[in-house]
Tab-separated table of C-alpha atoms and ligand atoms in Angstrom:
chain	number	residue	atom	x	y	z
A	13	MET	CA	-10.894	6.633	-55.594
A	14	LYS	CA	-10.334	10.115	-54.159
A	15	GLU	CA	-11.905	11.781	-57.172
A	16	GLN	CA	-14.948	9.524	-57.062
A	17	LEU	CA	-15.483	10.287	-53.407
A	18	VAL	CA	-15.147	14.032	-53.925
A	19	ASN	CA	-17.645	13.885	-56.803
A	20	LYS	CA	-20.092	12.001	-54.642
A	21	PHE	CA	-19.555	14.559	-51.891
A	22	LYS	CA	-20.494	17.384	-54.270
A	23	GLU	CA	-23.526	15.448	-55.440
A	24	VAL	CA	-24.747	14.881	-51.874
A	25	PHE	CA	-23.913	18.204	-50.268
A	26	GLY	CA	-24.027	20.447	-53.322
A	27	GLU	CA	-21.242	22.552	-54.724
A	28	GLN	CA	-21.506	25.277	-52.115
A	29	GLU	CA	-19.359	28.250	-52.732
A	30	THR	CA	-16.371	28.362	-50.500
A	31	VAL	CA	-17.484	30.664	-47.747
A	32	ILE	CA	-14.892	32.514	-45.709
A	33	ASP	CA	-13.420	30.144	-43.176
A	34	SER	CA	-15.064	27.051	-44.548
A	35	GLY	CA	-11.871	26.038	-46.316
A	36	ASP	CA	-11.496	23.468	-49.024
A	37	ILE	CA	-12.727	19.965	-49.441
A	38	GLN	CA	-10.298	17.565	-47.779
A	39	THR	CA	-9.965	13.799	-47.740
A	40	PHE	CA	-8.842	11.451	-44.973
A	41	PHE	CA	-8.467	7.743	-44.291
A	42	ALA	CA	-8.392	5.574	-41.173
A	43	PRO	CA	-7.786	1.814	-41.164
A	44	GLY	CA	-9.706	-1.134	-39.764
A	45	ARG	CA	-7.906	-3.563	-37.483
A	46	VAL	CA	-7.474	-7.240	-36.905
A	47	ASN	CA	-6.444	-8.714	-33.586
A	48	LEU	CA	-3.899	-11.496	-33.935
A	49	ILE	CA	-4.149	-12.697	-30.347
A	50	GLY	CA	-5.264	-11.378	-26.946
A	51	GLU	CA	-9.050	-11.503	-27.126
A	52	HIS	CA	-11.309	-10.189	-24.389
A	53	THR	CA	-8.246	-9.241	-22.390
A	54	ASP	CA	-8.308	-5.478	-22.924
A	55	TYR	CA	-10.945	-4.806	-20.275
A	56	ASN	CA	-9.294	-7.316	-17.940
A	57	GLY	CA	-5.979	-5.541	-17.588
A	58	GLY	CA	-4.262	-7.828	-20.068
A	59	HIS	CA	-2.274	-7.583	-23.283
A	60	VAL	CA	-3.503	-7.457	-26.859
A	61	PHE	CA	-1.701	-7.860	-30.174
A	62	PRO	CA	-3.655	-6.204	-32.997
A	63	CYS	CA	-2.557	-4.515	-36.209
A	64	ALA	CA	-4.092	-1.909	-38.477
A	65	LEU	CA	-5.136	-2.954	-41.987
A	66	THR	CA	-4.912	-1.289	-45.376
A	67	ILE	CA	-8.694	-1.517	-45.690
A	68	GLY	CA	-10.612	1.067	-43.724
A	69	THR	CA	-12.783	4.154	-43.966
A	70	TYR	CA	-12.410	7.173	-46.232
A	71	ALA	CA	-13.935	10.572	-45.549
A	72	VAL	CA	-14.443	13.713	-47.569
A	73	ILE	CA	-14.999	16.773	-45.454
A	74	LYS	CA	-15.733	20.427	-45.741
A	75	LYS	CA	-16.525	22.879	-42.998
A	76	ASN	CA	-19.887	24.581	-43.390
A	77	PRO	CA	-20.778	28.087	-42.285
A	78	ASP	CA	-23.594	26.867	-40.002
A	79	LYS	CA	-23.232	25.150	-36.665
A	80	LEU	CA	-24.582	22.017	-38.316
A	81	LEU	CA	-23.071	18.574	-38.635
A	82	ARG	CA	-24.169	16.661	-41.712
A	83	PHE	CA	-23.119	13.059	-42.232
A	84	TYR	CA	-23.585	10.774	-45.206
A	85	SER	CA	-22.326	7.250	-45.759
A	86	MET	CA	-21.974	5.636	-49.148
A	87	ASN	CA	-22.364	2.325	-47.354
A	88	PHE	CA	-25.812	3.292	-46.059
A	89	GLN	CA	-27.117	5.437	-48.891
A	90	GLN	CA	-30.718	4.539	-48.073
A	91	ILE	CA	-30.373	6.353	-44.748
A	92	GLY	CA	-29.505	9.611	-46.512
A	93	VAL	CA	-27.978	12.643	-44.830
A	94	ILE	CA	-28.134	12.724	-41.035
A	95	SER	CA	-28.031	16.223	-39.577
A	96	SER	CA	-27.365	17.336	-36.067
A	97	THR	CA	-26.458	20.507	-34.238
A	98	ILE	CA	-23.101	20.647	-32.449
A	99	GLU	CA	-24.710	21.553	-29.163
A	100	ASN	CA	-27.225	19.050	-27.957
A	101	LEU	CA	-25.733	15.917	-29.544
A	102	GLN	CA	-27.763	12.919	-28.479
A	103	TYR	CA	-27.871	9.230	-29.259
A	104	ASP	CA	-30.718	8.504	-31.633
A	105	LYS	CA	-31.367	4.949	-32.766
A	106	GLY	CA	-32.768	6.254	-36.076
A	107	ASP	CA	-29.422	7.878	-36.868
A	108	ASP	CA	-27.941	4.401	-37.116
A	109	TRP	CA	-24.220	4.474	-38.111
A	110	ALA	CA	-24.086	8.282	-37.738
A	111	ASN	CA	-24.195	7.848	-33.974
A	112	TYR	CA	-20.467	7.000	-34.185
A	113	PRO	CA	-19.267	10.342	-35.561
A	114	LYS	CA	-21.801	12.106	-33.339
A	115	ALA	CA	-20.404	10.227	-30.342
A	116	VAL	CA	-16.858	11.362	-31.057
A	117	ILE	CA	-17.783	15.012	-31.503
A	118	TRP	CA	-19.804	14.809	-28.296
A	119	ALA	CA	-16.827	13.234	-26.490
A	120	LEU	CA	-14.445	15.895	-27.804
A	121	GLU	CA	-16.787	18.600	-26.525
A	122	GLN	CA	-16.975	16.853	-23.148
A	123	LYS	CA	-13.182	16.853	-22.939
A	124	GLY	CA	-13.088	20.566	-23.642
A	125	TYR	CA	-12.297	20.506	-27.372
A	126	LYS	CA	-15.005	22.873	-28.551
A	127	ILE	CA	-15.841	22.941	-32.210
A	128	GLN	CA	-16.992	26.341	-33.392
A	129	GLN	CA	-18.077	25.434	-36.876
A	130	GLY	CA	-20.198	22.820	-38.600
A	131	MET	CA	-18.972	20.158	-41.030
A	132	ASP	CA	-20.308	18.122	-43.916
A	133	ILE	CA	-18.686	14.697	-44.008
A	134	LEU	CA	-19.093	11.876	-46.476
A	135	TYR	CA	-17.853	8.422	-45.442
A	136	TYR	CA	-17.038	5.366	-47.475
A	137	GLY	CA	-15.734	2.180	-45.898
A	138	ASN	CA	-14.324	-0.942	-47.520
A	139	ILE	CA	-14.292	-2.915	-44.282
A	140	PRO	CA	-17.194	-5.350	-44.303
A	141	ASN	CA	-19.783	-4.024	-41.823
A	142	GLN	CA	-20.339	-5.897	-38.597
A	143	SER	CA	-17.489	-8.243	-39.371
A	144	GLY	CA	-15.479	-7.650	-36.202
A	145	LEU	CA	-12.789	-5.694	-38.064
A	146	SER	CA	-13.788	-2.518	-36.254
A	147	SER	CA	-15.603	-0.582	-38.925
A	148	SER	CA	-17.187	1.484	-36.146
A	149	ALA	CA	-13.922	2.269	-34.348
A	150	SER	CA	-12.486	3.172	-37.748
A	151	ILE	CA	-15.272	5.756	-38.247
A	152	GLU	CA	-14.719	7.041	-34.709
A	153	VAL	CA	-10.962	7.484	-34.985
A	154	LEU	CA	-11.304	8.953	-38.473
A	155	THR	CA	-13.807	11.536	-37.232
A	156	GLY	CA	-11.648	12.436	-34.245
A	157	TYR	CA	-8.590	12.730	-36.467
A	158	ILE	CA	-10.419	15.018	-38.905
A	159	VAL	CA	-11.521	17.304	-36.081
A	160	LYS	CA	-8.009	17.322	-34.624
A	161	GLU	CA	-6.537	18.309	-37.992
A	162	LEU	CA	-9.165	20.822	-39.034
A	163	PHE	CA	-9.393	22.646	-35.742
A	164	HIS	CA	-5.704	22.261	-34.803
A	165	PHE	CA	-6.232	20.508	-31.491
A	166	ASN	CA	-2.943	19.311	-30.121
A	167	PHE	CA	-3.827	16.077	-28.329
A	168	ASP	CA	-1.763	13.059	-29.340
A	169	MET	CA	-2.964	9.851	-30.976
A	170	VAL	CA	-3.145	7.903	-27.700
A	171	GLU	CA	-5.431	10.598	-26.335
A	172	LEU	CA	-7.487	10.351	-29.525
A	173	ALA	CA	-7.900	6.604	-28.957
A	174	LYS	CA	-9.018	7.273	-25.372
A	175	ILE	CA	-11.530	9.918	-26.463
A	176	CYS	CA	-12.999	7.507	-29.013
A	177	GLN	CA	-13.268	4.738	-26.426
A	178	TYR	CA	-14.984	7.206	-24.102
A	179	ALA	CA	-17.389	8.065	-26.936
A	180	GLU	CA	-18.229	4.411	-27.476
A	181	ASN	CA	-18.653	3.702	-23.748
A	182	GLN	CA	-20.642	6.782	-22.789
A	183	PHE	CA	-22.554	7.744	-25.928
A	184	ILE	CA	-23.071	4.435	-27.734
A	185	GLY	CA	-23.334	2.442	-24.512
A	186	VAL	CA	-20.934	-0.354	-25.389
A	187	ASN	CA	-18.488	-0.979	-22.607
A	188	CYS	CA	-15.609	-1.836	-24.968
A	189	GLY	CA	-11.940	-1.802	-24.033
A	190	ILE	CA	-9.257	0.347	-25.680
A	191	MET	CA	-7.909	-2.172	-28.198
A	192	ASP	CA	-9.768	-1.189	-31.371
A	193	GLN	CA	-9.394	2.550	-31.080
A	194	PHE	CA	-5.750	2.187	-30.039
A	195	ALA	CA	-4.852	-0.203	-32.869
A	196	ILE	CA	-6.431	2.122	-35.428
A	197	ALA	CA	-5.043	5.383	-34.072
A	198	MET	CA	-1.540	3.984	-33.541
A	199	GLY	CA	-1.242	1.608	-36.512
A	200	LYS	CA	2.132	1.280	-38.198
A	201	LYS	CA	2.796	-0.346	-41.552
A	202	GLY	CA	4.356	-3.790	-41.209
A	203	TYR	CA	3.976	-3.899	-37.425
A	204	ALA	CA	1.530	-5.259	-34.892
A	205	ILE	CA	1.085	-3.472	-31.586
A	206	PHE	CA	1.841	-5.274	-28.337
A	207	LEU	CA	-0.210	-3.226	-25.920
A	208	ASP	CA	-0.450	-3.537	-22.159
A	209	THR	CA	-3.965	-2.283	-21.475
A	210	THR	CA	-3.327	-1.536	-17.793
A	211	ASN	CA	-1.064	1.431	-18.493
A	212	LEU	CA	-1.137	1.746	-22.295
A	213	THR	CA	2.557	1.034	-22.672
A	214	TYR	CA	3.136	-0.504	-26.066
A	215	GLU	CA	5.737	-1.902	-28.364
A	216	TYR	CA	5.682	-2.213	-32.150
A	217	ALA	CA	6.564	-5.771	-33.130
A	218	PRO	CA	7.552	-6.360	-36.763
A	219	LEU	CA	5.220	-8.885	-38.368
A	220	LYS	CA	7.884	-11.060	-39.882
A	221	LEU	CA	5.651	-13.415	-41.804
A	222	LYS	CA	7.931	-14.223	-44.694
A	223	GLY	CA	6.199	-16.521	-47.161
A	224	MET	CA	2.925	-16.245	-45.248
A	225	LYS	CA	-0.260	-14.264	-45.593
A	226	ILE	CA	-2.851	-13.104	-43.132
A	227	VAL	CA	-6.219	-14.339	-44.348
A	228	ILE	CA	-9.429	-13.061	-42.862
A	229	ALA	CA	-12.610	-15.044	-43.320
A	230	ASN	CA	-15.964	-13.449	-42.668
A	231	THR	CA	-18.753	-15.725	-41.414
A	232	ASN	CA	-21.262	-13.202	-42.790
A	233	LYS	CA	-23.268	-13.769	-39.647
A	234	LYS	CA	-24.389	-10.312	-38.669
A	235	ARG	CA	-23.567	-9.036	-35.263
A	236	GLY	CA	-23.133	-5.790	-33.414
A	237	LEU	CA	-21.516	-5.272	-30.041
A	238	GLY	CA	-24.625	-3.503	-28.759
A	239	ASP	CA	-26.820	-6.521	-29.143
A	240	SER	CA	-24.180	-9.069	-28.303
A	241	LYS	CA	-23.368	-10.538	-24.952
A	242	TYR	CA	-20.291	-8.373	-24.726
A	243	ASN	CA	-21.355	-6.362	-21.696
A	244	GLU	CA	-22.494	-9.574	-20.006
A	245	ARG	CA	-19.019	-11.128	-20.374
A	246	ARG	CA	-17.494	-8.002	-18.860
A	247	LYS	CA	-19.752	-8.288	-15.839
A	248	GLU	CA	-18.901	-11.967	-15.381
A	249	CYS	CA	-15.198	-11.072	-15.314
A	250	GLU	CA	-15.836	-8.299	-12.805
A	251	THR	CA	-17.716	-10.710	-10.544
A	252	ALA	CA	-14.815	-13.175	-10.732
A	253	LEU	CA	-12.340	-10.409	-9.907
A	254	LEU	CA	-14.323	-9.369	-6.844
A	255	ASP	CA	-14.236	-12.945	-5.508
A	256	LEU	CA	-10.497	-13.243	-6.211
A	257	GLN	CA	-9.822	-9.981	-4.419
A	258	SER	CA	-10.842	-11.652	-1.170
A	259	VAL	CA	-7.589	-13.654	-1.333
A	260	ALA	CA	-5.341	-11.846	-3.810
A	261	ASN	CA	-4.203	-8.249	-3.791
A	262	ILE	CA	-4.985	-7.531	-7.457
A	263	GLN	CA	-6.718	-4.807	-9.440
A	264	SER	CA	-7.335	-6.855	-12.583
A	265	LEU	CA	-7.313	-10.447	-13.846
A	266	GLY	CA	-4.318	-9.604	-16.002
A	267	GLU	CA	-2.110	-9.468	-12.909
A	268	LEU	CA	-2.380	-13.216	-12.390
A	269	ASN	CA	-0.395	-15.900	-14.138
A	270	GLU	CA	-1.726	-19.425	-14.695
A	271	GLU	CA	-0.291	-20.894	-11.460
A	272	GLU	CA	-1.692	-18.082	-9.341
A	273	PHE	CA	-5.068	-18.439	-10.991
A	274	GLU	CA	-5.127	-22.188	-10.326
A	275	ALA	CA	-4.233	-21.558	-6.684
A	276	TYR	CA	-6.979	-18.962	-6.156
A	277	LYS	CA	-9.714	-20.046	-8.548
A	278	SER	CA	-11.824	-21.872	-5.956
A	279	THR	CA	-12.699	-18.497	-4.423
A	280	ILE	CA	-14.720	-17.686	-7.567
A	281	LYS	CA	-18.127	-18.925	-6.521
A	282	ASP	CA	-19.965	-19.069	-9.824
A	283	PRO	CA	-18.532	-21.755	-12.142
A	284	ILE	CA	-19.446	-19.699	-15.232
A	285	CYS	CA	-17.533	-16.665	-13.928
A	286	ARG	CA	-14.621	-18.998	-13.085
A	287	LYS	CA	-14.436	-20.130	-16.712
A	288	ARG	CA	-14.558	-16.547	-17.976
A	289	ALA	CA	-11.741	-15.517	-15.635
A	290	LYS	CA	-9.690	-18.539	-16.654
A	291	HIS	CA	-9.864	-17.426	-20.263
A	292	ALA	CA	-8.843	-13.863	-19.390
A	293	VAL	CA	-5.806	-15.021	-17.384
A	294	TYR	CA	-4.608	-17.725	-19.795
A	295	GLU	CA	-5.245	-15.612	-22.901
A	296	ASN	CA	-3.142	-12.814	-21.483
A	297	GLN	CA	-0.258	-15.208	-20.851
A	298	ARG	CA	-0.666	-16.697	-24.344
A	299	THR	CA	-0.429	-13.221	-25.836
A	300	ILE	CA	2.830	-12.493	-24.022
A	301	GLN	CA	4.220	-15.854	-25.212
A	302	ALA	CA	3.006	-15.296	-28.767
A	303	VAL	CA	4.866	-12.010	-29.099
A	304	GLU	CA	7.979	-13.700	-27.725
A	305	ALA	CA	7.538	-16.504	-30.263
A	306	LEU	CA	7.247	-14.014	-33.093
A	307	LYS	CA	10.409	-12.263	-31.959
A	308	ASN	CA	12.163	-15.643	-32.035
A	309	ASN	CA	10.806	-16.328	-35.511
A	310	ASP	CA	8.908	-19.277	-34.096
A	311	ILE	CA	5.821	-18.974	-36.227
A	312	TYR	CA	4.789	-22.550	-35.413
A	313	LEU	CA	4.464	-21.709	-31.742
A	314	PHE	CA	2.718	-18.443	-32.640
A	315	GLY	CA	0.168	-20.449	-34.636
A	316	GLN	CA	-0.311	-23.009	-31.859
A	317	LEU	CA	-1.085	-20.177	-29.461
A	318	MET	CA	-3.615	-18.751	-31.923
A	319	ASN	CA	-5.324	-22.139	-32.043
A	320	ALA	CA	-5.314	-22.438	-28.249
A	321	SER	CA	-6.828	-18.963	-28.066
A	322	HIS	CA	-9.751	-20.086	-30.210
A	323	ILE	CA	-10.356	-23.183	-28.092
A	324	SER	CA	-10.427	-21.082	-24.946
A	325	LEU	CA	-12.806	-18.549	-26.542
A	326	ARG	CA	-14.987	-21.464	-27.604
A	327	ASP	CA	-15.028	-23.516	-24.412
A	328	ASP	CA	-14.353	-21.105	-21.551
A	329	TYR	CA	-15.429	-17.716	-22.807
A	330	GLU	CA	-18.188	-19.091	-25.051
A	331	VAL	CA	-18.177	-16.356	-27.654
A	332	THR	CA	-17.614	-18.356	-30.842
A	333	GLY	CA	-20.724	-20.182	-32.083
A	334	TYR	CA	-21.318	-22.596	-34.949
A	335	GLU	CA	-20.236	-20.312	-37.804
A	336	LEU	CA	-16.881	-19.245	-36.330
A	337	ASP	CA	-16.111	-22.780	-35.130
A	338	THR	CA	-16.908	-24.214	-38.549
A	339	LEU	CA	-14.546	-21.769	-40.270
A	340	VAL	CA	-11.731	-22.339	-37.793
A	341	GLU	CA	-12.075	-26.102	-37.715
A	342	ALA	CA	-12.054	-26.197	-41.527
A	343	ALA	CA	-8.935	-23.997	-41.512
A	344	TRP	CA	-7.101	-26.230	-39.031
A	345	LYS	CA	-7.475	-29.176	-41.448
A	346	GLN	CA	-5.789	-27.379	-44.348
A	347	LYS	CA	-2.184	-27.741	-45.402
A	348	GLY	CA	-0.057	-24.653	-44.895
A	349	VAL	CA	-2.105	-23.208	-42.040
A	350	PHE	CA	0.054	-22.086	-39.127
A	351	GLY	CA	-2.818	-20.931	-36.939
A	352	SER	CA	-6.445	-19.904	-37.108
A	353	ARG	CA	-8.834	-18.334	-34.614
A	354	MET	CA	-11.809	-16.066	-34.258
A	355	THR	CA	-10.927	-12.381	-33.960
A	356	GLY	CA	-12.727	-9.452	-32.347
A	357	ALA	CA	-15.653	-9.709	-29.979
A	358	GLY	CA	-16.950	-12.980	-31.429
A	359	PHE	CA	-20.558	-14.216	-31.748
A	360	GLY	CA	-20.102	-14.047	-35.530
A	361	GLY	CA	-17.718	-11.781	-37.394
A	362	CYS	CA	-14.374	-12.992	-38.700
A	363	THR	CA	-11.573	-15.452	-38.226
A	364	VAL	CA	-7.906	-14.709	-38.789
A	365	SER	CA	-5.510	-17.306	-40.159
A	366	VAL	CA	-1.819	-17.315	-40.962
A	367	VAL	CA	-1.389	-19.281	-44.188
A	368	ASP	CA	1.496	-20.299	-46.441
A	369	GLU	CA	1.304	-17.826	-49.335
A	370	ASN	CA	1.503	-20.579	-51.931
A	371	LEU	CA	-1.505	-22.340	-50.491
A	372	VAL	CA	-3.802	-19.376	-49.920
A	373	GLU	CA	-5.950	-20.017	-52.974
A	374	ARG	CA	-6.482	-23.611	-52.044
A	375	PHE	CA	-7.210	-22.576	-48.448
A	376	ILE	CA	-9.928	-20.176	-49.574
A	377	ASP	CA	-11.403	-22.741	-51.883
A	378	GLU	CA	-11.471	-25.635	-49.417
A	379	VAL	CA	-12.542	-23.689	-46.330
A	380	GLY	CA	-15.143	-21.819	-48.388
A	381	LYS	CA	-16.647	-25.054	-49.692
A	382	GLU	CA	-16.791	-26.726	-46.303
A	383	TYR	CA	-18.315	-23.622	-44.697
A	384	GLU	CA	-21.042	-23.266	-47.294
A	385	LYS	CA	-21.879	-26.955	-47.087
A	386	LYS	CA	-22.246	-26.860	-43.320
A	387	VAL	CA	-23.663	-23.382	-42.724
A	388	GLY	CA	-25.768	-22.970	-45.846
A	389	TYR	CA	-24.365	-19.652	-47.060
A	390	LYS	CA	-20.995	-18.348	-48.195
A	391	ALA	CA	-18.100	-16.937	-46.230
A	392	ASP	CA	-16.004	-14.100	-47.674
A	393	PHE	CA	-12.216	-14.142	-47.672
A	394	TYR	CA	-9.735	-11.274	-47.608
A	395	VAL	CA	-5.987	-11.542	-47.919
A	396	VAL	CA	-4.959	-8.472	-45.979
A	397	ASP	CA	-1.935	-6.256	-45.519
A	398	VAL	CA	-0.872	-4.450	-42.411
A	399	GLY	CA	-1.493	-0.744	-42.763
A	400	LYS	CA	-0.869	2.448	-40.857
A	401	GLY	CA	-2.903	4.819	-38.722
A	402	PRO	CA	-5.108	7.706	-39.897
A	403	GLU	CA	-3.834	10.067	-42.548
A	404	ARG	CA	-4.783	12.874	-44.841
A	405	ILE	CA	-4.883	11.616	-48.415
B	25	GLA	C1	-14.300	-5.673	-29.266
B	25	GLA	C2	-13.983	-4.524	-28.317
B	25	GLA	C3	-12.533	-4.578	-27.865
B	25	GLA	C4	-12.168	-5.958	-27.346
B	25	GLA	C5	-12.616	-7.054	-28.310
B	25	GLA	C6	-12.431	-8.447	-27.742
B	25	GLA	O1	-13.597	-5.535	-30.459
B	25	GLA	O2	-14.246	-3.291	-28.919
B	25	GLA	O3	-12.306	-3.583	-26.899
B	25	GLA	O4	-12.685	-6.173	-26.068
B	25	GLA	O5	-13.985	-6.917	-28.667
B	25	GLA	O6	-11.083	-8.719	-27.602
């Protein structure tokens, strides 16, 4: 794999002589992520429970003697090489995917990490695009990690996650929370990350899924956060919080438990915003319980909470849609399924299911058939492993 990527790099960028200070060709990897539970809680002061995957994004990089950034993706070969100067980095719709690495370099500059030299970078990702497994955050964290390594910046990985979130919020214009960038930057093999998004305290919880597999199913319905209703949901939660603040001394929805929410909810004037807030509060509590269940080896309860999470995302948060609901409902009917729910922002993308390892094949077959019959095109399935954060390879 590494050799193929390096060859492609040479083909795209040419075999330039190594100029003083440009150093050698280097290769890096950063994972994608899947969120097990805790959806749409990260911008509501709640908890999330994601893990990094072994699929992700690879990059081949070489410094160049100019002050030019040149990006190429093997996943978007038709777009060709996108060039940009280091100064004057600006969002350009035509640059498509390359806005993500540009965003991170812009954000690093904003935070005072000045890059004195240009870079040629080739990317290759094996995360399905627009599937809700954070292919974009994977590119962001990978780019930030490369810059950190190559230019010897000494910020830590939590800071890297924050810089990448800042890049996405300010440069790309998607008001995302910290979950994706954090899960990717801080991933640890065999563990999921129980993260409190109010203060970024976190705990690694071993994913003790003996005899079980994590199966991801992609609806293949294309989506992107930018054109989704993501920012709209955020606003609805903010409106609900403002109403609640007239009676409760809270800074975020995550500070309330279910009883408190029920006691105060009538102060939320708009019934739609009330439903959104209900999801945020209950989902946060479910996430806390789910991690507890996992610690107690109670995978049945963990699965039940996953299912309840989907129902809440479907009925109260309204971010599922026909394709995700069809996949999840088909999964719930199968033998050997502990839990199944949509994962990520929603509106398309993927589901995540915990399935008895002996019944995975049958699961894929049955759910795949039912999905195609109802939706009219195929879903893709991935049996995934829990991977680690970014690394030099
Ligand atoms: C996207 C965002 C995350 C998070 C999820 C929903 O993945 O990038 O910050 O809000 O949606 O849980």
